[in-house]
Amino acid sequence: MANQEKRQQGLMKIIKTVHDFTVNDDLEKYRRSQANLGRLLGTKQSEASYTEFMIDDIPSEWIRLNRPHQEQTIILYCHGGGFFTGSLEYSRTLTTKFASAASADILSFNYRLAPEHPSPAALEDALKVWGYLMHLGYGAKNVILAGDSAGGNLALALALRLKEDGRILPKALVLFSPWTDLSLGGASHEKKAALDPILTADYLERARYAYVPDGADDHSLYMDPFISPLYGDYKDFPPVYIQVGTNEILFNDSTDLHKKLLRQNVPAKLTVYKGMWHVFQMSNMKTATEAVHEAAHFLFSL
């Protein structure tokens, strides 16, 4: 057990070093280094093809497997990055892995980022991409909404907006370490601060003030369900699957959401991975692969 813990600590140090390599006070350099890392670590082209195109002014990408796969259901993926960094290129390691496990095509897109484009720009772009899929002829029940971190937030916000507008909801949602509460009220922000190799309090403060600049003066803005989906109404929602690691300062963002979904009679499942960090599924390791396959198994069970 002691040796296992030492290996785990050593792995988290490596993860922190790789992650810190991308961090930069210069926001444009930060974004470029993330995209470059995503391209560097991305799955080989032989497994999937990547077709880049535009949905109006939104850079988008189809990820299609280079082998027979089911075509009835597709996945609409929202990348993470705190709403002010991240890209479809950066998330490609995870989206390709997820496409392979789920045997489904994935549509990923680059929504506008803060602080240049604060809320509700990201949600507006997500709605536009959803509309594009509907115009292609996909029914809402043929679409899985998925996302990691802030992208998990955006997937939830999109579904909540569809519900508010009286539209048909997606078949299900899959969320990897979703950031659901921008009020930063979860107890794990303090309890897990020394463990999390990826996220820090300073990063989350910077991210939320970029996304909701008026929140610095009016904290109640963070209770808006389209900003913090934890405060949403999930009655009559489709099934939701959530994954989170025990070493995340956003641990309670997942567990509190799961409890709320169950209270509102939503078919919801939460898988907790001991010793894992924020969006560990992007890593090249056995546990990450198993987690992505577990997410796919959830979809197969619907």
Coordinates of C-alpha atoms in Angstrom, one line a residue:
M1 CA 0.0 0.0 0.0
A2 CA 2.9 2.4 0.9
N3 CA 4.5 1.7 -2.5
Q4 CA 1.3 2.3 -4.3
E5 CA 0.8 5.7 -2.5
K6 CA 4.4 6.6 -3.4
R7 CA 3.8 5.8 -7.1
Q8 CA 0.6 7.8 -7.0
Q9 CA 2.4 10.8 -5.5
G10 CA 5.1 10.5 -8.1
L11 CA 2.6 10.4 -10.9
M12 CA 0.8 13.5 -9.6
K13 CA 4.1 15.3 -9.5
I14 CA 4.6 14.5 -13.1
I15 CA 1.1 15.6 -14.0
K16 CA 1.6 18.8 -12.2
T17 CA 4.9 19.5 -14.0
V18 CA 3.4 18.9 -17.4
H19 CA 0.3 21.0 -16.5
D20 CA 2.5 23.8 -15.1
F21 CA 4.4 23.9 -18.4
T22 CA 1.4 25.3 -20.1
V23 CA 0.5 27.9 -17.5
N24 CA 1.4 31.4 -18.4
D25 CA 0.3 34.9 -17.3
D26 CA 0.1 35.8 -21.0
L27 CA -3.3 34.4 -21.9
E28 CA -2.6 34.0 -25.6
K29 CA 0.6 32.0 -24.8
Y30 CA -1.3 30.0 -22.3
R31 CA -3.9 29.0 -24.9
R32 CA -1.3 28.3 -27.6
S33 CA 0.7 26.0 -25.3
Q34 CA -2.4 24.1 -24.4
A35 CA -3.3 23.6 -28.0
N36 CA 0.2 22.5 -28.9
L37 CA 0.2 20.0 -26.0
G38 CA -3.1 18.6 -27.2
R39 CA -1.7 18.1 -30.7
L40 CA 1.5 16.6 -29.3
L41 CA -0.3 14.1 -27.1
G42 CA -3.2 13.5 -29.4
T43 CA -4.1 10.0 -30.5
K44 CA -2.6 8.9 -33.8
Q45 CA -4.4 9.9 -37.0
S46 CA -4.7 6.2 -37.9
E47 CA -7.4 5.7 -35.2
A48 CA -9.6 8.6 -36.3
S49 CA -10.0 11.3 -38.8
Y50 CA -10.4 15.0 -37.9
T51 CA -12.5 17.2 -40.2
E52 CA -12.2 20.8 -39.3
F53 CA -15.0 23.2 -40.5
M54 CA -16.9 26.3 -39.4
I55 CA -20.5 26.5 -38.0
D56 CA -21.1 30.1 -38.9
D57 CA -18.1 31.7 -37.0
I58 CA -17.5 28.8 -34.6
P59 CA -14.4 26.6 -35.4
S60 CA -15.6 23.0 -35.2
E61 CA -14.4 19.5 -35.8
W62 CA -15.8 16.1 -36.5
I63 CA -13.9 13.2 -35.0
R64 CA -14.8 10.0 -36.9
L65 CA -13.3 6.6 -36.3
N66 CA -11.5 4.9 -39.1
R67 CA -13.3 1.6 -38.6
P68 CA -17.0 0.5 -38.6
H69 CA -19.0 2.2 -35.8
Q70 CA -22.6 3.0 -35.0
E71 CA -23.9 6.2 -36.6
Q72 CA -27.3 6.6 -35.1
T73 CA -26.0 8.4 -31.9
I74 CA -23.4 11.1 -31.8
I75 CA -21.7 13.0 -29.0
L76 CA -21.6 16.8 -28.8
Y77 CA -18.5 17.6 -26.8
C78 CA -17.8 20.8 -24.8
H79 CA -14.1 21.3 -24.0
G80 CA -12.9 22.5 -20.6
G81 CA -10.4 25.2 -19.7
G82 CA -12.2 27.5 -17.2
F83 CA -14.1 29.3 -20.0
F84 CA -11.0 31.3 -20.7
T85 CA -8.5 28.7 -22.0
G86 CA -8.9 25.3 -23.6
S87 CA -9.8 24.3 -27.1
L88 CA -11.0 21.3 -29.2
E89 CA -7.3 20.6 -30.0
Y90 CA -6.4 20.5 -26.3
S91 CA -9.3 18.1 -25.5
R92 CA -8.5 15.9 -28.5
T93 CA -6.7 13.3 -26.4
L94 CA -10.0 12.7 -24.5
T95 CA -12.5 13.1 -27.3
T96 CA -10.7 10.6 -29.5
K97 CA -10.5 8.1 -26.7
F98 CA -14.2 8.7 -25.9
A99 CA -15.2 8.3 -29.6
S100 CA -13.3 5.0 -29.7
A101 CA -14.8 3.6 -26.5
A102 CA -18.4 4.7 -27.4
S103 CA -18.0 3.7 -31.1
A104 CA -19.6 7.1 -32.0
D105 CA -18.7 10.2 -33.9
I106 CA -18.0 13.3 -31.9
L107 CA -18.6 16.9 -32.8
S108 CA -16.3 19.3 -30.8
F109 CA -16.2 23.1 -31.1
N110 CA -14.3 26.1 -30.0
Y111 CA -16.8 28.4 -28.2
R112 CA -15.8 32.0 -27.6
L113 CA -13.6 32.5 -24.6
A114 CA -13.5 35.0 -21.8
P115 CA -12.5 37.7 -20.9
E116 CA -12.9 38.8 -24.5
H117 CA -16.3 37.1 -24.6
P118 CA -17.8 36.7 -21.2
S119 CA -21.0 34.9 -20.3
P120 CA -23.3 34.2 -22.1
A121 CA -21.1 33.9 -25.2
A122 CA -20.2 30.3 -24.6
L123 CA -23.8 29.2 -24.1
E124 CA -24.9 31.2 -27.2
D125 CA -22.3 29.3 -29.2
A126 CA -23.3 26.0 -27.8
L127 CA -26.9 26.7 -28.7
K128 CA -25.8 27.6 -32.3
V129 CA -24.0 24.2 -32.6
W130 CA -27.0 22.4 -31.2
G131 CA -29.1 24.1 -33.8
Y132 CA -26.7 23.0 -36.5
L133 CA -27.1 19.4 -35.5
M134 CA -30.8 19.7 -35.5
H135 CA -30.7 21.1 -39.0
L136 CA -28.5 18.2 -40.2
G137 CA -31.4 16.0 -39.2
Y138 CA -30.2 14.5 -36.0
G139 CA -33.0 14.2 -33.4
A140 CA -32.3 15.5 -29.9
K141 CA -32.6 11.9 -28.7
N142 CA -29.7 10.9 -31.0
V143 CA -27.3 13.3 -29.2
I144 CA -25.2 12.8 -26.1
L145 CA -24.1 16.0 -24.5
A146 CA -20.6 15.6 -22.9
G147 CA -17.9 17.8 -21.5
D148 CA -15.0 18.1 -19.0
S149 CA -14.6 20.8 -16.3
A150 CA -16.0 24.1 -17.6
G151 CA -17.2 22.1 -20.6
G152 CA -19.3 19.9 -18.2
N153 CA -20.8 23.2 -16.9
L154 CA -21.6 24.3 -20.4
A155 CA -23.2 20.9 -21.3
L156 CA -25.4 21.2 -18.3
A157 CA -26.2 24.9 -19.0
L158 CA -27.1 24.0 -22.6
A159 CA -29.5 21.3 -21.5
L160 CA -31.1 23.6 -19.0
R161 CA -31.6 26.2 -21.6
L162 CA -33.2 23.7 -24.0
K163 CA -35.5 22.7 -21.2
E164 CA -36.4 26.3 -20.4
D165 CA -37.2 26.8 -24.1
G166 CA -39.5 23.8 -24.1
R167 CA -37.3 21.9 -26.6
I168 CA -36.6 18.2 -26.7
L169 CA -33.6 17.3 -24.4
P170 CA -30.6 15.1 -25.4
K171 CA -30.5 11.4 -24.8
A172 CA -28.1 11.7 -21.9
L173 CA -25.2 13.7 -20.5
V174 CA -21.7 12.5 -19.6
L175 CA -19.6 14.8 -17.4
F176 CA -15.9 14.5 -16.6
S177 CA -15.0 16.5 -13.4
P178 CA -17.7 19.2 -14.1
W179 CA -17.3 22.7 -12.6
T180 CA -20.8 23.2 -11.5
D181 CA -20.6 25.9 -8.8
L182 CA -18.8 29.2 -9.6
S183 CA -19.6 30.4 -6.2
L184 CA -16.8 28.1 -5.1
G185 CA -18.8 27.0 -2.1
G186 CA -17.8 23.3 -1.9
A187 CA -15.9 22.1 1.1
S188 CA -13.4 20.3 -1.1
H189 CA -11.9 23.7 -2.1
E190 CA -10.2 23.7 1.2
K191 CA -10.0 19.9 2.0
K192 CA -8.4 19.0 -1.4
A193 CA -6.3 22.1 -2.0
A194 CA -3.0 20.4 -1.0
L195 CA -3.8 17.3 -3.1
D196 CA -5.0 18.7 -6.4
P197 CA -2.1 18.8 -8.9
I198 CA -4.1 20.7 -11.6
L199 CA -6.4 23.3 -10.2
T200 CA -5.7 26.1 -7.6
A201 CA -7.9 28.7 -5.9
D202 CA -6.1 31.4 -7.9
Y203 CA -6.9 29.8 -11.2
L204 CA -10.6 29.4 -10.4
E205 CA -10.8 33.0 -9.2
R206 CA -9.2 34.2 -12.4
A207 CA -11.4 32.0 -14.5
R208 CA -14.7 33.0 -12.9
Y209 CA -14.0 36.7 -12.9
A210 CA -13.1 36.5 -16.6
Y211 CA -16.3 34.6 -17.4
V212 CA -18.6 36.7 -15.1
P213 CA -16.7 40.0 -14.6
D214 CA -19.6 41.6 -12.6
G215 CA -19.4 38.8 -10.1
A216 CA -16.7 40.5 -8.2
D217 CA -19.3 43.1 -7.2
D218 CA -22.4 41.0 -7.2
H219 CA -21.7 37.5 -5.8
S220 CA -25.3 36.5 -6.4
L221 CA -24.6 36.3 -10.1
Y222 CA -22.8 33.0 -9.4
M223 CA -26.1 31.5 -8.3
D224 CA -27.6 31.8 -11.8
P225 CA -28.2 28.2 -13.1
F226 CA -26.7 29.1 -16.5
I227 CA -23.5 30.2 -14.7
S228 CA -23.6 27.6 -11.9
P229 CA -25.7 24.6 -13.1
L230 CA -25.6 23.2 -9.5
Y231 CA -28.5 25.6 -8.8
G232 CA -30.6 24.4 -11.8
D233 CA -34.0 22.7 -11.9
Y234 CA -33.5 19.2 -13.2
K235 CA -37.0 17.8 -13.1
D236 CA -37.7 15.6 -16.1
F237 CA -34.0 15.6 -17.1
P238 CA -32.4 12.8 -19.1
P239 CA -29.9 10.4 -17.5
V240 CA -26.6 11.9 -16.3
Y241 CA -23.3 10.2 -15.7
I242 CA -20.5 11.9 -13.7
Q243 CA -16.9 11.0 -13.0
V244 CA -14.7 12.7 -10.5
G245 CA -11.3 12.0 -8.7
T246 CA -10.9 12.2 -5.0
N247 CA -7.9 14.6 -5.3
E248 CA -9.9 17.4 -6.9
I249 CA -10.7 20.7 -5.3
L250 CA -13.9 20.5 -7.4
F251 CA -14.8 17.1 -5.9
N252 CA -18.0 18.5 -4.3
D253 CA -19.0 20.1 -7.6
S254 CA -19.7 16.6 -8.7
T255 CA -21.0 15.0 -5.5
D256 CA -23.4 17.8 -4.8
L257 CA -24.7 17.8 -8.3
H258 CA -25.2 14.0 -8.1
K259 CA -27.2 14.4 -4.8
K260 CA -29.4 17.1 -6.3
L261 CA -30.1 15.0 -9.4
L262 CA -31.2 12.1 -7.3
R263 CA -33.4 14.3 -5.1
Q264 CA -35.1 15.5 -8.3
N265 CA -35.6 11.9 -9.5
V266 CA -33.1 12.1 -12.4
P267 CA -31.4 8.8 -13.4
A268 CA -27.9 9.8 -12.3
K269 CA -24.8 7.8 -11.7
L270 CA -21.5 9.0 -10.1
T271 CA -18.2 7.1 -10.2
V272 CA -15.5 8.3 -7.8
Y273 CA -11.9 7.4 -8.7
K274 CA -9.6 7.2 -5.7
G275 CA -6.4 9.2 -6.0
M276 CA -7.3 10.7 -9.3
W277 CA -7.1 14.3 -10.3
H278 CA -9.1 16.8 -12.3
V279 CA -10.0 15.4 -15.8
F280 CA -7.5 12.5 -15.3
Q281 CA -9.2 10.8 -18.2
M282 CA -7.0 12.9 -20.6
S283 CA -3.9 11.1 -19.3
N284 CA -2.2 8.1 -20.9
M285 CA -2.7 5.6 -18.2
K286 CA -4.8 2.5 -17.5
T287 CA -7.2 4.1 -15.0
A288 CA -8.0 6.9 -17.5
T289 CA -8.7 4.3 -20.3
E290 CA -10.9 2.3 -17.9
A291 CA -12.8 5.4 -16.9
V292 CA -13.6 6.4 -20.5
H293 CA -14.7 2.9 -21.2
E294 CA -17.0 3.0 -18.1
A295 CA -18.5 6.2 -19.5
A296 CA -19.1 4.4 -22.8
H297 CA -20.7 1.4 -20.9
F298 CA -23.1 3.9 -19.3
L299 CA -24.2 5.0 -22.8
F300 CA -24.5 1.4 -24.0
S301 CA -26.8 0.6 -21.0
L302 CA -29.4 3.3 -21.9

